[in-house]
C-alpha positions in Angstrom: 27.5 7.0 -69.5 27.6 8.9 -72.8 25.5 8.2 -75.9 25.5 9.7 -79.3 24.8 8.8 -83.0 27.2 5.8 -82.9 25.3 4.3 -79.8 23.5 1.1 -81.0 22.3 0.0 -77.5 21.5 2.1 -74.4 20.6 0.6 -71.0 19.2 2.8 -68.2 18.4 2.0 -64.6 17.8 -1.7 -65.3 16.6 -3.6 -62.2 15.8 -7.4 -62.2 14.6 -9.4 -59.3 13.8 -13.1 -58.7 10.9 -14.2 -56.7 11.8 -17.3 -54.6 10.3 -19.0 -51.6 12.8 -17.4 -49.4 12.0 -13.9 -50.7 13.3 -11.7 -53.5 16.8 -11.8 -55.0 17.9 -8.5 -56.3 20.1 -9.8 -59.1 20.5 -6.6 -61.2 20.5 -3.1 -59.5 20.1 0.0 -61.5 22.6 -0.9 -64.3 23.4 1.7 -66.9 25.7 1.2 -69.9 25.8 1.9 -73.7 27.3 0.0 -76.7 28.6 1.7 -79.8 28.5 0.4 -83.3 31.4 -2.0 -84.0 32.5 -1.9 -80.4 33.6 -4.9 -78.2 32.5 -4.3 -74.6 33.8 -6.7 -72.0 31.7 -7.4 -69.0 33.7 -8.9 -66.1 33.0 -10.1 -62.5 32.9 -13.0 -60.3 30.2 -15.7 -60.5 27.0 -14.1 -59.1 27.9 -10.6 -60.0 24.9 -10.2 -62.3 26.7 -10.3 -65.7 24.7 -13.0 -67.5 21.3 -12.0 -65.9 21.8 -8.5 -67.0 22.4 -9.5 -70.6 19.5 -12.0 -70.6 17.2 -9.4 -69.1 17.9 -7.2 -72.1 16.3 -9.5 -74.7 13.7 -11.5 -72.6 15.6 -14.7 -72.0 14.7 -15.0 -68.3 11.6 -17.1 -67.4 8.8 -15.0 -65.8 8.0 -16.0 -63.1 10.4 -16.2 -61.2 12.2 -13.3 -62.9 10.7 -9.8 -63.0 12.2 -6.8 -64.7 11.1 -4.2 -62.2 12.5 -1.0 -63.7 14.5 0.3 -66.6 14.8 0.9 -70.3 16.7 -0.8 -73.0 16.8 1.3 -76.1 17.6 -0.4 -79.4 16.6 0.8 -82.8 14.9 3.8 -81.3 12.5 1.9 -79.0 12.4 0.4 -75.6 12.6 -3.3 -76.2 11.6 -4.2 -72.7 8.0 -3.4 -73.8 8.0 -5.9 -76.8 5.7 -8.9 -76.8 7.2 -12.4 -76.8 6.6 -12.7 -80.5 8.5 -9.5 -81.2 11.3 -10.5 -78.9 11.7 -13.7 -80.8 12.1 -11.8 -84.0 14.5 -9.5 -82.4 16.6 -12.3 -81.0 16.5 -14.0 -84.4 17.4 -11.1 -86.6 19.1 -8.2 -84.7 20.7 -9.6 -81.5 22.5 -12.9 -81.5 23.3 -14.8 -78.2 26.0 -17.4 -77.8 25.5 -19.5 -74.6 28.1 -20.6 -72.2 27.9 -24.3 -72.6 27.9 -25.7 -76.2 27.4 -29.2 -74.7 23.7 -28.4 -73.7 22.8 -25.5 -76.0 22.4 -27.6 -79.1 19.5 -30.0 -79.5 20.9 -33.5 -79.7 18.1 -34.9 -81.7 18.3 -32.5 -84.7 21.2 -32.2 -87.1 23.4 -29.2 -87.0 22.2 -28.2 -90.5 18.6 -28.2 -89.3 19.4 -26.0 -86.3 21.4 -23.6 -88.5 18.7 -23.5 -91.2 15.7 -22.9 -88.7 16.4 -19.2 -88.0 17.3 -18.6 -91.7 13.9 -19.9 -92.9 11.9 -18.4 -90.0 13.4 -14.8 -89.9 14.8 -14.4 -93.4 12.3 -16.3 -95.4 14.8 -18.4 -97.2 13.9 -21.5 -99.2 15.3 -24.8 -98.0 18.0 -24.8 -100.7 18.9 -21.2 -100.0 19.1 -21.9 -96.2 21.3 -24.9 -96.8 23.8 -22.9 -98.8 23.8 -20.1 -96.3 24.2 -22.6 -93.4 27.3 -24.2 -95.2 28.7 -20.6 -95.7 28.3 -20.0 -92.0 30.1 -23.2 -90.9 32.9 -22.2 -93.3 33.0 -18.7 -91.8 33.5 -20.2 -88.3 36.3 -22.5 -89.5 34.5 -25.9 -89.7 36.0 -28.0 -92.6 33.9 -29.9 -95.1 31.1 -27.5 -94.1 28.4 -28.8 -96.6 28.9 -32.4 -95.5 28.8 -31.6 -91.8 25.3 -30.1 -92.1 23.9 -33.7 -91.8 25.9 -34.4 -88.6 24.5 -34.4 -85.1 26.0 -32.4 -82.2 27.6 -35.4 -80.6 29.7 -35.9 -83.8 31.4 -32.6 -83.1 34.1 -31.8 -80.5 33.5 -29.2 -77.8 35.3 -26.5 -79.8 33.5 -27.4 -83.0 30.1 -27.2 -81.1 31.0 -23.8 -79.8 31.8 -22.8 -83.4 28.3 -24.0 -84.4 26.7 -22.0 -81.6 28.5 -18.9 -83.0 27.4 -19.7 -86.5 23.8 -20.0 -85.4 24.1 -16.6 -83.5 25.4 -15.0 -86.7 22.9 -16.6 -89.0 20.7 -13.6 -89.7 23.6 -11.0 -89.6 22.7 -9.5 -86.2 23.7 -6.0 -85.3 24.8 -7.2 -81.8 26.4 -10.4 -80.7 26.2 -11.3 -77.0 28.7 -14.0 -76.0 28.2 -15.4 -72.5 31.6 -16.9 -71.4 31.8 -18.9 -74.6 35.3 -20.3 -73.9 34.8 -21.3 -70.3 34.2 -25.1 -71.0 37.1 -25.3 -73.5 40.8 -26.0 -73.1 43.3 -23.2 -73.6 44.2 -24.1 -77.2 40.5 -24.1 -78.3 39.9 -20.9 -76.3 42.7 -19.2 -78.4 41.1 -20.4 -81.6 37.6 -19.1 -80.6 39.1 -15.7 -79.6 40.8 -15.4 -82.9 37.6 -16.4 -84.6 35.7 -13.6 -82.8 38.4 -11.1 -83.9 38.1 -12.2 -87.5 34.3 -12.2 -87.5 34.2 -8.7 -85.9 36.6 -7.3 -88.5 34.8 -9.0 -91.4 31.2 -8.2 -90.3 31.7 -5.0 -88.3 29.1 -5.9 -85.6 29.0 -4.8 -82.0 29.9 -7.5 -79.4 29.2 -7.9 -75.7 31.7 -10.4 -74.2 30.8 -11.8 -70.8 33.7 -13.4 -68.8 35.3 -13.7 -65.5 38.7 -13.8 -67.1 40.4 -10.3 -67.3 43.2 -11.9 -69.3 40.8 -12.6 -72.2 39.4 -9.1 -72.0 42.8 -7.5 -72.2 43.3 -9.1 -75.6 40.0 -8.4 -77.4 38.0 -5.6 -75.7 37.7 -1.9 -76.5 35.9 -1.0 -73.2 35.3 -2.9 -70.0 32.4 -2.9 -67.5 33.2 -4.4 -64.1 30.2 -5.8 -62.2 29.8 -6.7 -58.5 26.7 -7.3 -56.4 24.4 -6.8 -59.4 25.6 -3.4 -60.3 28.5 -1.7 -62.3 31.3 -0.6 -60.1 33.7 0.6 -62.7 33.7 1.3 -66.5 36.6 2.4 -68.6 38.6 1.7 -71.9 40.6 -1.5 -71.6 43.9 0.5 -71.6 42.7 2.8 -68.8 41.3 0.0 -66.7 44.5 -2.1 -66.7 46.8 1.0 -66.2 44.7 2.9 -63.7 42.1 0.7 -62.0 40.2 2.9 -59.3 37.7 0.5 -57.6 39.2 -1.7 -54.9 37.3 -4.7 -56.5 38.9 -4.1 -59.9 42.3 -3.7 -58.3 41.7 -7.0 -56.4 40.6 -8.8 -59.6 43.7 -7.6 -61.5 45.9 -8.9 -58.6 44.5 -12.4 -59.0 45.8 -12.7 -62.6 48.7 -15.1 -62.6 52.1 -13.6 -63.7 55.1 -15.1 -65.4 57.3 -12.7 -63.6 58.5 -12.9 -60.0 59.4 -15.8 -57.7 58.2 -19.3 -58.7 57.1 -20.0 -55.1 54.8 -16.9 -55.0 51.2 -17.9 -54.1 48.3 -16.8 -56.3 46.4 -13.9 -54.8 42.7 -14.3 -53.9 40.0 -12.0 -52.8 39.1 -12.8 -49.1 35.4 -13.2 -48.2 32.4 -14.1 -50.3 30.1 -12.2 -52.8 27.1 -10.6 -51.2 23.7 -12.4 -50.8 21.4 -10.2 -52.8 18.3 -10.6 -50.6 17.8 -6.8 -50.4 18.4 -3.9 -52.7 21.8 -2.5 -51.8 21.8 0.2 -49.3 25.5 0.2 -48.7 28.6 -0.5 -50.8 28.3 -4.2 -51.8 32.0 -4.7 -51.7 32.4 -3.0 -48.3 32.8 -6.3 -46.2 35.7 -7.4 -48.4 37.3 -4.0 -49.0 40.5 -3.0 -47.2 39.8 0.7 -47.8 36.3 0.8 -46.4 35.2 3.5 -44.0 32.0 4.5 -42.1 30.2 6.0 -45.1 30.6 2.8 -47.1 28.4 0.9 -44.6 25.5 3.6 -44.8 25.3 4.5 -48.5 25.7 2.8 -51.8 28.1 5.1 -53.8 27.0 6.4 -57.2 29.2 6.1 -60.2 31.6 9.1 -60.5 33.1 10.4 -63.7 36.9 10.4 -63.5 37.1 11.5 -67.2 34.9 11.1 -70.3 35.8 7.5 -70.6 36.3 6.3 -67.0 33.8 6.1 -64.2 33.7 4.3 -60.8 31.3 3.7 -58.0 33.5 4.3 -55.0 33.6 7.1 -52.3 37.5 7.2 -52.6 37.0 8.5 -56.2 34.4 11.1 -55.1 36.8 12.3 -52.4 39.4 12.9 -55.0 37.3 15.5 -57.0 35.4 13.3 -59.4 32.1 14.6 -60.8 28.8 12.8 -60.2 27.9 10.3 -63.0 24.5 10.7 -64.7 
């Protein structure tokens, strides 16, 4: 992982566990990554790979207990934000880092108008008057493509379609002009036409506002169209990181290769069955002491069962946590 003057967010050795009646669940295991100004970083992996938990850990969105951030640093604005108080975190989430949740059906409060929910962060974090907040809220709805924006401020969430509710969630996340927008699978619950509209909206907003974006998804097809760089997660850790062009052209981790093979293709015989990855994701009851993908990997050998591989640098923009890469002369990742 490299950082420099353009780095806006840096995550080092992040570990998150959940305390349950059955024992600890090691959901995030020594995650390292950085985010540059204006960059769109895609985070991909199967359900349970640690994508959402990692991002919620960064800004204090996990309930504690049962969650515990056991180790790590998250550097934003020159300070480790893991050490902030709850009040400081609320301010950070309101002003500097916006979060778009996965399901717009449950993320909006049904008993308050959309206008109230848009105006609340504007008045709380930016000190706007009611009139100023209403004007800004209407501008935000217009920005995300909702017609008759000023009139819609008095409507309730149930009066909006699913796609419109997701646009409202994006507007709320953008309310205070955050430096980073984290979008947690924001198109998963939407049909393909609305998905395309939301993706185009994100492109427009990114170009217009120049903010950095972290896009969490299980859909590599989406990532191919919008991301600059991709982080692949499995078993609560990063197994590969590369530019989007490099990842699709030269995937090096067997898990990344398997994910890419599951993408449907318009080419080939019509009776060709879709590929799947045999086996199940790991149960994270213990900190990983072996390669987490080993039980499902067709390239596994003895060392994989006895040691969890570090990430190895293939070049300045591509690293992978796999012994196959280390055996090919890659250098140790720091």
